[in-house]
Coordinates of C-alpha atoms in Angstrom, one line a residue:
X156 CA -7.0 -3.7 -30.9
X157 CA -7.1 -4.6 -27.7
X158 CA -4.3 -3.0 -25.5
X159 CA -1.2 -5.6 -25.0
X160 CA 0.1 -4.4 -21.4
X161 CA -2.4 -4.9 -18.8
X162 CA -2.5 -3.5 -15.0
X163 CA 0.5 -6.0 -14.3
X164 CA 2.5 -6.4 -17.8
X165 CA 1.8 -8.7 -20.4
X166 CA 0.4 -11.8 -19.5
X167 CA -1.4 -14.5 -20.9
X168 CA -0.9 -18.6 -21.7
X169 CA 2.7 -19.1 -22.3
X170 CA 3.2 -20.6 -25.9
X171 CA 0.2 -19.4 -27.5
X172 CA -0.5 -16.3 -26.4
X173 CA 3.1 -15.1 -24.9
X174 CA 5.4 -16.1 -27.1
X175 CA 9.1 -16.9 -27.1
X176 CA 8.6 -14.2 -30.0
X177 CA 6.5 -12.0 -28.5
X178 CA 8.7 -11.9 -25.6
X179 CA 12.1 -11.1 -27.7
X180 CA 10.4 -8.6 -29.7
X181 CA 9.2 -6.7 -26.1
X182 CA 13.2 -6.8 -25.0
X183 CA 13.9 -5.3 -28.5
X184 CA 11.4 -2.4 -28.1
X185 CA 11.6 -2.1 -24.1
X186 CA 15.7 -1.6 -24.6
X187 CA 14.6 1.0 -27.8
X188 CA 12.1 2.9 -25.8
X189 CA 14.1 3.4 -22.9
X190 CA 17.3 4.4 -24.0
X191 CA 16.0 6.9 -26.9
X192 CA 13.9 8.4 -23.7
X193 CA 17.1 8.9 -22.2
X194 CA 16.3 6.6 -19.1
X195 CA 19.3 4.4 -19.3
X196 CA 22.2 5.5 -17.1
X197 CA 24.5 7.8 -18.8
X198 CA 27.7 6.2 -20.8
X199 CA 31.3 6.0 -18.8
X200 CA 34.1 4.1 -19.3
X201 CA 34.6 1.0 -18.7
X202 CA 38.5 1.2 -18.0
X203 CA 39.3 -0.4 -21.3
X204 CA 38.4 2.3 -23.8
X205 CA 35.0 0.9 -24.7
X206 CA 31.9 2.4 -23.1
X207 CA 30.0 0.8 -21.0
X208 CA 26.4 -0.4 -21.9
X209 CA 23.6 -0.5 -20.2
X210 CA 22.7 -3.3 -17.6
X211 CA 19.5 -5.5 -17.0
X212 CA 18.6 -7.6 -14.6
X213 CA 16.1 -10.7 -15.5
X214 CA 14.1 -13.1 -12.8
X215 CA 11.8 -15.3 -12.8
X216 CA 9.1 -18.0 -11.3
X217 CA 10.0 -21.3 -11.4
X218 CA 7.1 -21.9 -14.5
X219 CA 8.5 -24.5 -16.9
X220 CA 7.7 -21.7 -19.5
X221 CA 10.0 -19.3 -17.5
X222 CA 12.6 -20.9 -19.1
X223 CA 12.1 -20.1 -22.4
X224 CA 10.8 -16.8 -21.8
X225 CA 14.0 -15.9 -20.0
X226 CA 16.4 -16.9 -22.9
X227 CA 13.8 -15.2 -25.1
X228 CA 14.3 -11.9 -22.9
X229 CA 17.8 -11.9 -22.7
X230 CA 18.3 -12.9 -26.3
X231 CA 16.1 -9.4 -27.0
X232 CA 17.9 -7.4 -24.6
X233 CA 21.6 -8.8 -25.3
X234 CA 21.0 -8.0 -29.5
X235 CA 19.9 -4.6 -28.4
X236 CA 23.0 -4.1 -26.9
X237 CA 22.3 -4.5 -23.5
X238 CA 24.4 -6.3 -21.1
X239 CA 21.9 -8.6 -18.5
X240 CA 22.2 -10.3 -15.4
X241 CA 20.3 -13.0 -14.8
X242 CA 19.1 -13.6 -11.1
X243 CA 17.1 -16.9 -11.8
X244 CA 14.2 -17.5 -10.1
X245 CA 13.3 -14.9 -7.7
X246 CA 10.5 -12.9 -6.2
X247 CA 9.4 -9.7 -7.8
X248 CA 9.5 -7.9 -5.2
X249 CA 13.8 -9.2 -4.7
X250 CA 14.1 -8.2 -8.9
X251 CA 13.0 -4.9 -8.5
X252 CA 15.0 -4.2 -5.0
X253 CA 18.1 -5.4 -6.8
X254 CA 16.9 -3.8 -10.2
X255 CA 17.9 -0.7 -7.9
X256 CA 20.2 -1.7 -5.5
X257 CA 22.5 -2.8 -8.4
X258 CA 21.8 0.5 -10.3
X259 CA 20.4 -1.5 -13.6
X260 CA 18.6 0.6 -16.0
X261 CA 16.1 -2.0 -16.0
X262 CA 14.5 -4.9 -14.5
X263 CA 12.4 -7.9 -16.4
X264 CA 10.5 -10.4 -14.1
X265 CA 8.6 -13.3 -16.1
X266 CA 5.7 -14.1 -13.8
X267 CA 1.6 -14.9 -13.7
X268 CA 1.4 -14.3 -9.6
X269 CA -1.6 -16.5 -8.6
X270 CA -2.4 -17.9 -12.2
X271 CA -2.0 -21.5 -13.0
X272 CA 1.1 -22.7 -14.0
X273 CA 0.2 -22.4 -18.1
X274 CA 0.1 -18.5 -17.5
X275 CA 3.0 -16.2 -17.7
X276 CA 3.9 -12.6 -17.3
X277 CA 6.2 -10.1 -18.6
X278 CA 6.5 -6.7 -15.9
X279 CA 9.2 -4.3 -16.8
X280 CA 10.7 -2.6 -14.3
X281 CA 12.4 1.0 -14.7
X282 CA 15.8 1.9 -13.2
X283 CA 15.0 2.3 -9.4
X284 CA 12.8 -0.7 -9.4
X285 CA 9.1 1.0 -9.9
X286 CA 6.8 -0.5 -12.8
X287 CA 6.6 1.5 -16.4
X288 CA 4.0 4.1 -16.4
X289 CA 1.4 4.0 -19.2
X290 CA 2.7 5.9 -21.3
X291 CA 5.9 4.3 -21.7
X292 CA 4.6 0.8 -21.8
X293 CA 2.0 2.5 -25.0
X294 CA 5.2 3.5 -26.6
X295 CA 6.7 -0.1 -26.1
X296 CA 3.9 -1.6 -27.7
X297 CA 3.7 0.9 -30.2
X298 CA 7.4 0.2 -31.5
X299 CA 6.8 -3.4 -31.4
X300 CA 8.5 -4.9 -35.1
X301 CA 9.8 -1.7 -36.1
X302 CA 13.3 -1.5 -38.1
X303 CA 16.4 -1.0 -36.3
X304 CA 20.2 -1.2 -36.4
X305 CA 21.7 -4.0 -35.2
X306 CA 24.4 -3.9 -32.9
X307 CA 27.6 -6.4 -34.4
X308 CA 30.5 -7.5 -32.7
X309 CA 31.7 -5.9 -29.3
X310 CA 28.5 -3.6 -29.2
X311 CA 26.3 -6.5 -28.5
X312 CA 25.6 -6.9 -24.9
X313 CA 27.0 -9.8 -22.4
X314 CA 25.2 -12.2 -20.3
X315 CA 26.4 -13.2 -17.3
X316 CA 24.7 -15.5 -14.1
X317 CA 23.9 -13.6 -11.1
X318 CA 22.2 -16.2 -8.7
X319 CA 24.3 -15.1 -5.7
X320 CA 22.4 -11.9 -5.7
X321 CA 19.5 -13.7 -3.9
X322 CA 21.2 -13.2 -0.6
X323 CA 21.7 -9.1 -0.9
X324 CA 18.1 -9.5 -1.1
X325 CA 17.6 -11.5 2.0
X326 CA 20.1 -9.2 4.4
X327 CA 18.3 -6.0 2.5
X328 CA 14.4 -7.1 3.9
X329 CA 16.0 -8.2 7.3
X330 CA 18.1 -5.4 7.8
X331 CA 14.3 -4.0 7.9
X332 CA 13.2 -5.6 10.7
X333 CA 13.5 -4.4 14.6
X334 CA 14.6 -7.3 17.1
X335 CA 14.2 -11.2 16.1
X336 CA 11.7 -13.9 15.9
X337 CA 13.3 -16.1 18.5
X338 CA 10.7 -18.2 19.7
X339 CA 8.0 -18.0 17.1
X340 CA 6.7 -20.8 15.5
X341 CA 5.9 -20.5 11.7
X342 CA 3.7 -22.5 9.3
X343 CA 5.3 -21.0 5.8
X344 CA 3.3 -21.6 2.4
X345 CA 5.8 -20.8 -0.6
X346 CA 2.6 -21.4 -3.1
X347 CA 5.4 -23.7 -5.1
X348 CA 6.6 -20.0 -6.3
X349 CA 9.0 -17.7 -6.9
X350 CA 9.9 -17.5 -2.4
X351 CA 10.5 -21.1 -2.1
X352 CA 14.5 -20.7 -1.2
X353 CA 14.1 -17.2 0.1
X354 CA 11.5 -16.9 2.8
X355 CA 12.4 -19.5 4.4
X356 CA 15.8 -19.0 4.6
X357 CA 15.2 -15.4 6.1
X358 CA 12.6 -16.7 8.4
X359 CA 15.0 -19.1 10.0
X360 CA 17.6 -15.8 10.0
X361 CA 15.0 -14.0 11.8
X362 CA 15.1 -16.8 14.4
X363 CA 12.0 -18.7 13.9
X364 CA 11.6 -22.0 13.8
X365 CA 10.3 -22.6 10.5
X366 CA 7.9 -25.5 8.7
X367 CA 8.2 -25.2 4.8
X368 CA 5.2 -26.6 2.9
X369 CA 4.5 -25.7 -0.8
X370 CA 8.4 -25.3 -1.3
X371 CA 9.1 -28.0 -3.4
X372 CA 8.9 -26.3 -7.5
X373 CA 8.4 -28.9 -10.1
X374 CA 7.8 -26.0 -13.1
X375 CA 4.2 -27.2 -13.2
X376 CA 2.3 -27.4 -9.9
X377 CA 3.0 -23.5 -8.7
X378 CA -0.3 -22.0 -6.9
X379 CA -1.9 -25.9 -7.3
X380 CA -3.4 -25.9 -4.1
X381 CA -0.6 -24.0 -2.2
X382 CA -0.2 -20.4 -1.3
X383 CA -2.5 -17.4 -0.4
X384 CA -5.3 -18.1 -2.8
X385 CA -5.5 -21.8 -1.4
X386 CA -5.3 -21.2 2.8
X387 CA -6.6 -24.4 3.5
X388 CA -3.4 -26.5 3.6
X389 CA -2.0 -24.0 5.0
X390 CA -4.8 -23.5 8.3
X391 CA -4.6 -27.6 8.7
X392 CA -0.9 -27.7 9.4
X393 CA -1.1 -24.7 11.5
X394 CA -3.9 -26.6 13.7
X395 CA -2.1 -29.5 13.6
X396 CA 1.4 -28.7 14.4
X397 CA 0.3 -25.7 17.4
X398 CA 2.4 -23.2 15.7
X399 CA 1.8 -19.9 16.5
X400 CA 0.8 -18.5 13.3
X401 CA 1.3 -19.6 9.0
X402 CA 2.0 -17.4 6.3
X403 CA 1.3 -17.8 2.7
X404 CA 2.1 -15.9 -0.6
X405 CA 1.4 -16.0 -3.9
X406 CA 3.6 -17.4 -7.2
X407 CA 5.6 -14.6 -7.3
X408 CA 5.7 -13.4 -4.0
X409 CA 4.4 -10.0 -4.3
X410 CA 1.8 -10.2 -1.5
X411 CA 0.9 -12.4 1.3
X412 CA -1.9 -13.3 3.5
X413 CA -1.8 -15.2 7.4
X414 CA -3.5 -17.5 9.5
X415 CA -3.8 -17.2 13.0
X416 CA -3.0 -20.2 15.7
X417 CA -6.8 -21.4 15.8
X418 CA -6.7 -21.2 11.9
X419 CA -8.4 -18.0 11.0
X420 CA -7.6 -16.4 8.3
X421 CA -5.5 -12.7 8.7
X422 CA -6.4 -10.8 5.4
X423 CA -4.2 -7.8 3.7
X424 CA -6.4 -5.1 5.7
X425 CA -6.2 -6.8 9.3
X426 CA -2.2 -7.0 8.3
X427 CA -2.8 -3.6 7.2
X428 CA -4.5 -2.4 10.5
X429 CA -1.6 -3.9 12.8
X430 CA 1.2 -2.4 10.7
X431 CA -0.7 1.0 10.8
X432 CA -0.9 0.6 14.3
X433 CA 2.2 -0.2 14.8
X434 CA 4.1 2.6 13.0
X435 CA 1.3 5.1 14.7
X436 CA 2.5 4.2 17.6
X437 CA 6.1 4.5 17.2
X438 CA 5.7 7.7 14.7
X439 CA 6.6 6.2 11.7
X440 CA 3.9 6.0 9.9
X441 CA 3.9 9.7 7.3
X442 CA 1.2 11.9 7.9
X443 CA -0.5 9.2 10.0
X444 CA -2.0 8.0 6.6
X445 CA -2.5 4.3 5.1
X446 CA -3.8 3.9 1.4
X447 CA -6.2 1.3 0.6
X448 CA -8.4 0.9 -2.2
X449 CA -11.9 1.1 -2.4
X450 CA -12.7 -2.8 -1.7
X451 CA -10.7 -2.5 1.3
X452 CA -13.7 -3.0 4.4
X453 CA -15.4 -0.4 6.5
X454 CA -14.8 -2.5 9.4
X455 CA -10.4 -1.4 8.2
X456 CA -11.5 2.1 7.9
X457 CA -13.7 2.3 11.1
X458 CA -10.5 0.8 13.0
X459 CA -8.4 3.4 11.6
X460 CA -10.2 6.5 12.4
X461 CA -11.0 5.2 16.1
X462 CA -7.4 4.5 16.5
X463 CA -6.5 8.8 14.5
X464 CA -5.3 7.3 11.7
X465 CA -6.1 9.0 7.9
X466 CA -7.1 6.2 5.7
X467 CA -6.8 7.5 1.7
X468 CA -9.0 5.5 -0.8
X469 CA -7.8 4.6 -4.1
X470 CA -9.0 2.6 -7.3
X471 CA -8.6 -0.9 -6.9
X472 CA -5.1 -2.4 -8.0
X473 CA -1.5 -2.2 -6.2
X474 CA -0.2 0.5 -9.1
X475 CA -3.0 2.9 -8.1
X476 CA -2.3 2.7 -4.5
X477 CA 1.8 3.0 -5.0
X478 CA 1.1 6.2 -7.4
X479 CA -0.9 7.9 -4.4
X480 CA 1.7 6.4 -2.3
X481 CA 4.4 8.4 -4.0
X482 CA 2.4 11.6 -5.2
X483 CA 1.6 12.5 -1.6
X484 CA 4.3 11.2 1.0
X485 CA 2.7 8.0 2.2
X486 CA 4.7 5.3 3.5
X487 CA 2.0 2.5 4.0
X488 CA -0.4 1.3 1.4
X489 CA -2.5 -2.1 0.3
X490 CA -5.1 -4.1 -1.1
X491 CA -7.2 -7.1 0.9
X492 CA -5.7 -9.4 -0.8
X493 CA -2.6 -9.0 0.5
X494 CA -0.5 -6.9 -1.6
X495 CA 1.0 -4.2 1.0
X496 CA 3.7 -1.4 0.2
X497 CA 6.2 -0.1 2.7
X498 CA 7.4 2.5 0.6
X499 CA 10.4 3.0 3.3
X500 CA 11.8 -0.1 1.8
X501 CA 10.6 -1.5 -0.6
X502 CA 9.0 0.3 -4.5
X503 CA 6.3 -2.5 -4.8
X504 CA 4.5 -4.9 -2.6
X505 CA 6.3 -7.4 -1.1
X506 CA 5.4 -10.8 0.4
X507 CA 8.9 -11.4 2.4
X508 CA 9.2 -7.7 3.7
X509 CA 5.3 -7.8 4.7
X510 CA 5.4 -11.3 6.7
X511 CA 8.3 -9.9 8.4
X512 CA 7.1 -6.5 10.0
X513 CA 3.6 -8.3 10.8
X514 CA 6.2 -11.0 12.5
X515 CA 7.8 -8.3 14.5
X516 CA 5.0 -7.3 15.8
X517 CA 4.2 -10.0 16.7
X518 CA 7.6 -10.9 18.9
X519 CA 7.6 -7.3 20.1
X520 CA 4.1 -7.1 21.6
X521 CA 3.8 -10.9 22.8
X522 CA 0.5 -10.7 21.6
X523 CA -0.4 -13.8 19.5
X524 CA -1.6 -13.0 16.1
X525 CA -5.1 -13.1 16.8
X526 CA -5.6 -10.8 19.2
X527 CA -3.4 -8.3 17.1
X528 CA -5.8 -9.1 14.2
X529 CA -8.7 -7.6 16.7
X530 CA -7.5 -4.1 15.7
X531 CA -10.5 -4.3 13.4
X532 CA -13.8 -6.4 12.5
X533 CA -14.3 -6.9 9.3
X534 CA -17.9 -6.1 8.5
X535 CA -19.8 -8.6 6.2
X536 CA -19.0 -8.4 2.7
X537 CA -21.0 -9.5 -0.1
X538 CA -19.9 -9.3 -3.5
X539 CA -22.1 -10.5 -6.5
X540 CA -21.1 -10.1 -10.5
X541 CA -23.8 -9.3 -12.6
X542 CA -23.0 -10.4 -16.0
X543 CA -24.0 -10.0 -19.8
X544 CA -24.8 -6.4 -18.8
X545 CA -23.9 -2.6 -20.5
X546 CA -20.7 -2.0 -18.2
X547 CA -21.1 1.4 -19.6
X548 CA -24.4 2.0 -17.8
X549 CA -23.5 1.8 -14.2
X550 CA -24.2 5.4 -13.3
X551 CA -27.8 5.0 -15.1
X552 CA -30.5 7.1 -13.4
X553 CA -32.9 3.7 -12.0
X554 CA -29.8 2.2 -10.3
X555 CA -27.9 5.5 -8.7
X556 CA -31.3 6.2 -7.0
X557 CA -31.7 2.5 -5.8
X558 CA -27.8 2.5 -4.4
X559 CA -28.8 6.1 -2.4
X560 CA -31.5 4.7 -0.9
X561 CA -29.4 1.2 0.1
X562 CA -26.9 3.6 1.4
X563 CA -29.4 5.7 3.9
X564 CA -30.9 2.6 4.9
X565 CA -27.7 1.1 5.5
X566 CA -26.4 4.4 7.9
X567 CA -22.5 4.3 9.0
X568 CA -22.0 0.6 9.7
X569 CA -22.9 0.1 5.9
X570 CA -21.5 0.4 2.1
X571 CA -22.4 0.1 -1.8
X572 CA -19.9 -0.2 -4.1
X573 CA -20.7 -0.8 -7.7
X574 CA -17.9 -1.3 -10.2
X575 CA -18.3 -1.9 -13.7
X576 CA -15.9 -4.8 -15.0
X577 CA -12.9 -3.5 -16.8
X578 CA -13.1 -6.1 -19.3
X579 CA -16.0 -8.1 -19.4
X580 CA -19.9 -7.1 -20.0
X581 CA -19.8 -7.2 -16.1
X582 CA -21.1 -5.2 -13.2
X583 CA -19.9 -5.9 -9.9
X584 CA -22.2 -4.9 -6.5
X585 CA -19.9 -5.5 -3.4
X586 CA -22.8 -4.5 0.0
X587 CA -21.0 -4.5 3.6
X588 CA -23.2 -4.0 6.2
X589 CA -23.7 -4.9 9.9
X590 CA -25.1 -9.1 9.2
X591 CA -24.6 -10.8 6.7
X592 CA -28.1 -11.2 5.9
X593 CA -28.6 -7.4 5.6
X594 CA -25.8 -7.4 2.9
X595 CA -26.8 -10.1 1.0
X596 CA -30.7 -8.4 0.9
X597 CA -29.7 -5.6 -0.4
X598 CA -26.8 -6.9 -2.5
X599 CA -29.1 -9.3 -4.5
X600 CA -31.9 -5.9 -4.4
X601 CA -29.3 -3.6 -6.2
X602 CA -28.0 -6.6 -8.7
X603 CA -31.6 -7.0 -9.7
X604 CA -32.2 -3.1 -10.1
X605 CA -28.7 -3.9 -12.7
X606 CA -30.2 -6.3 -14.7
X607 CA -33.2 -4.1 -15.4
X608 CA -31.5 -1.1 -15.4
X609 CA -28.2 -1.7 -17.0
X610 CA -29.4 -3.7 -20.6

């Protein structure tokens, strides 16, 4: 069988594929698996002679199927025995702060990020606020249906509303920030997600002045046409109002991308290469090191080793980079697409925290965002997916001599990158080079070499 927890939980259409069941049996095994590992806090007492239990906290996306996920989720983790706060809906990045600053022993946020709103998500968080490893989300899955004792009477955990929590998380991500916005101008797209009362709110805390578009939730229209995977909106309001810059995130909040005054997009590695800079420059930035992953562009790691900054290369996803992150004493890491970690403040990416800090810079400099954004120039990337191929054959013999021979003829101001699909019959061949017709020549060379090669 296919394995049930992906690289960002379990996900999948809510209703048919995730469950109300599903999700209750999860909580049942999630609250078994991490208190037999001994990861739930140790018991005290509570003042009244009975012990205390241990606490999660639940969030959400505003989904329409959020709803029923969350009172599945609580009513798994409340017959475990497990007392649970529920935050309501909030970014993921504000469930896992709060997962740790109000020492739960675990953190649930029901979320599909980008997806359409007939996806959802389950992520478990662990006490701290960092995702599961492997191994212990295996074991969850593993215990899924098993037998167990159920708790009766005053050993069954309580469930209480915690919606005021929303604003420790504001004060925590601004407390972050050096100096104010005062002045700035912002174009704000909440995606119709999980940020729509937050960011804006701690925008116009910051002291910006503050448009809100794709902040108005109806369950059903998050990501539809709003947010970082739909700039569009997004660069016509900027244009049209003259604000100084927009900012968009995803569903859930987790990542974000920016568009500059004349409308041009600001990717994660341009934010990326001004935050670097940035924290270089004041001599915050640990071991003068940034982690990327490999699809980050040679045009980012060109800019960082002119300006004497380390840039560490990881497999592609957000968990990969946080591991190296916290493995090796990093305190800034990302993808392109917007996910960035400030591992100072925050255990995952975060949308909020990241718009804020690029902000700063911003005020502090009196640079507009553009010219910031000039840091680096992004190289030509061209990206094609070869499909119905052997994914297993992407090191064959015919195709690792044809990508050597793109690589000499491409010198320093060029890449190859082939990545077989983790999932699909799939072989992805991403080509930067100096034009764009150079990498889209050899691009559409190498895929061909795949399609002979790779069978």
């Amino acid at each position: 069988m296919a394995r049930l927890f992906g690289t960002d939980g379990v996900r999948g259409v809510a209703g048919r594929d995730l469950t109300a069941e599903l999700a209750m049996d999860l909580s049942v095994a999630a609250a078994h698996v991490l208190g037999d590992a001994g990861v739930f806090a140790a018991t005290g007492s509570s003042g009244s002679g009975r012990k205390q239990r241990p606490v999660a906290v639940v969030g959400r996306d505003p989904r329409a199927s959020g709803e029923f996920l969350e009172a599945a989720v609580v009513a798994g983790l409340a017959s475990s025995g497990v007392d649970v706060l529920r935050l309501g809906v909030l970014p993921t990045p504000a469930v896992a702060h709060l997962t740790a600053a109000l020492g739960a022993d675990l953190g649930v946020m029901l979320s599909a990020s980008h997806n359409a709103a007939p996806d959802n998500g389950i992520k478990f968080l662990a006490r701290g606020g960092f995702k599961l490893s492997d191994a212990v989300e295996d074991e969850i899955e593993r215990r899924l249906g098993e037998d167990w004792s159920r708790p009766v009477g005053a050993a069954v955990g309580r469930v209480r509303d915690a919606y005021g929590e929303a604003d420790r998380y504001i004060t925590h991500v601004l407390d972050t920030v050096a100096g104010r916005l005062d002045g700035l101008d912002i174009v704000v797209d909440c995606a119709h997600g999980a940020a729509h009362m937050v960011a804006p709110e701690a925008l116009l805390r910051a002291g910006a002045r503050v448009e809100a578009i794709g902040a108005r939730p109806d369950g059903l229209n998050i990501n539809n046409g709003y947010g970082s995977t739909h700039l569009d909106k997004l660069q016509q309001v900027v244009v049209s109002r003259g604000a100084d810059l927009g900012i968009a995130y995803d569903g859930d909040a987790d990542r974000c991308l920016a568009v500059d005054h004349t409308g041009a997009i600001v990717d994660g590695d341009q934010i990326m290469a001004i935050l670097a800079a940035d924290m270089h420059a004041a001599g915050t930035l640990a071991k003068d090191t940034v982690v990327a992953t490999v699809m980050s562009n040679l045009g980012f790691k060109l800019a960082m080793r002119e300006a004497g900054i380390t840039v560490v290369e990881t497999a592609v996803g957000d968990r990969y980079v946080l591991e190296r992150m916290k493995s090796e004493g990093y305190n800034l890491g990302g993808e392109q697409s917007g996910h960035v970690i400030m591992l100072d403040h925050a255990t995952t990416g975060d949308g909020l925290l990241t718009s804020l800090h690029l902000l700063s810079v911003v005020a502090r400099s009196g640079s507009t965002l553009r010219d910031l954004a000039s840091v680096m120039t992004a190289l030509p990337q061209i990206l094609i997916n070869v499909k119905d191929v052997d994914r297993g054959k992407a090191s064959a013999g015919e195709l690792t001599s044809a990508v050597a021979e793109a690589e000499a003829e491409l010198g320093e101001t060029g890449r190859v990158l082939i990545r077989p699909s983790g999932t699909e019959p799939m072989i992805r061949v991403m080509v930067e080079a100096a034009s764009e017709e150079q990498a889209t020549k050899v691009a559409e060379r190498l895929a061909d070499v795949v399609r002979v090669a790779c069978v």
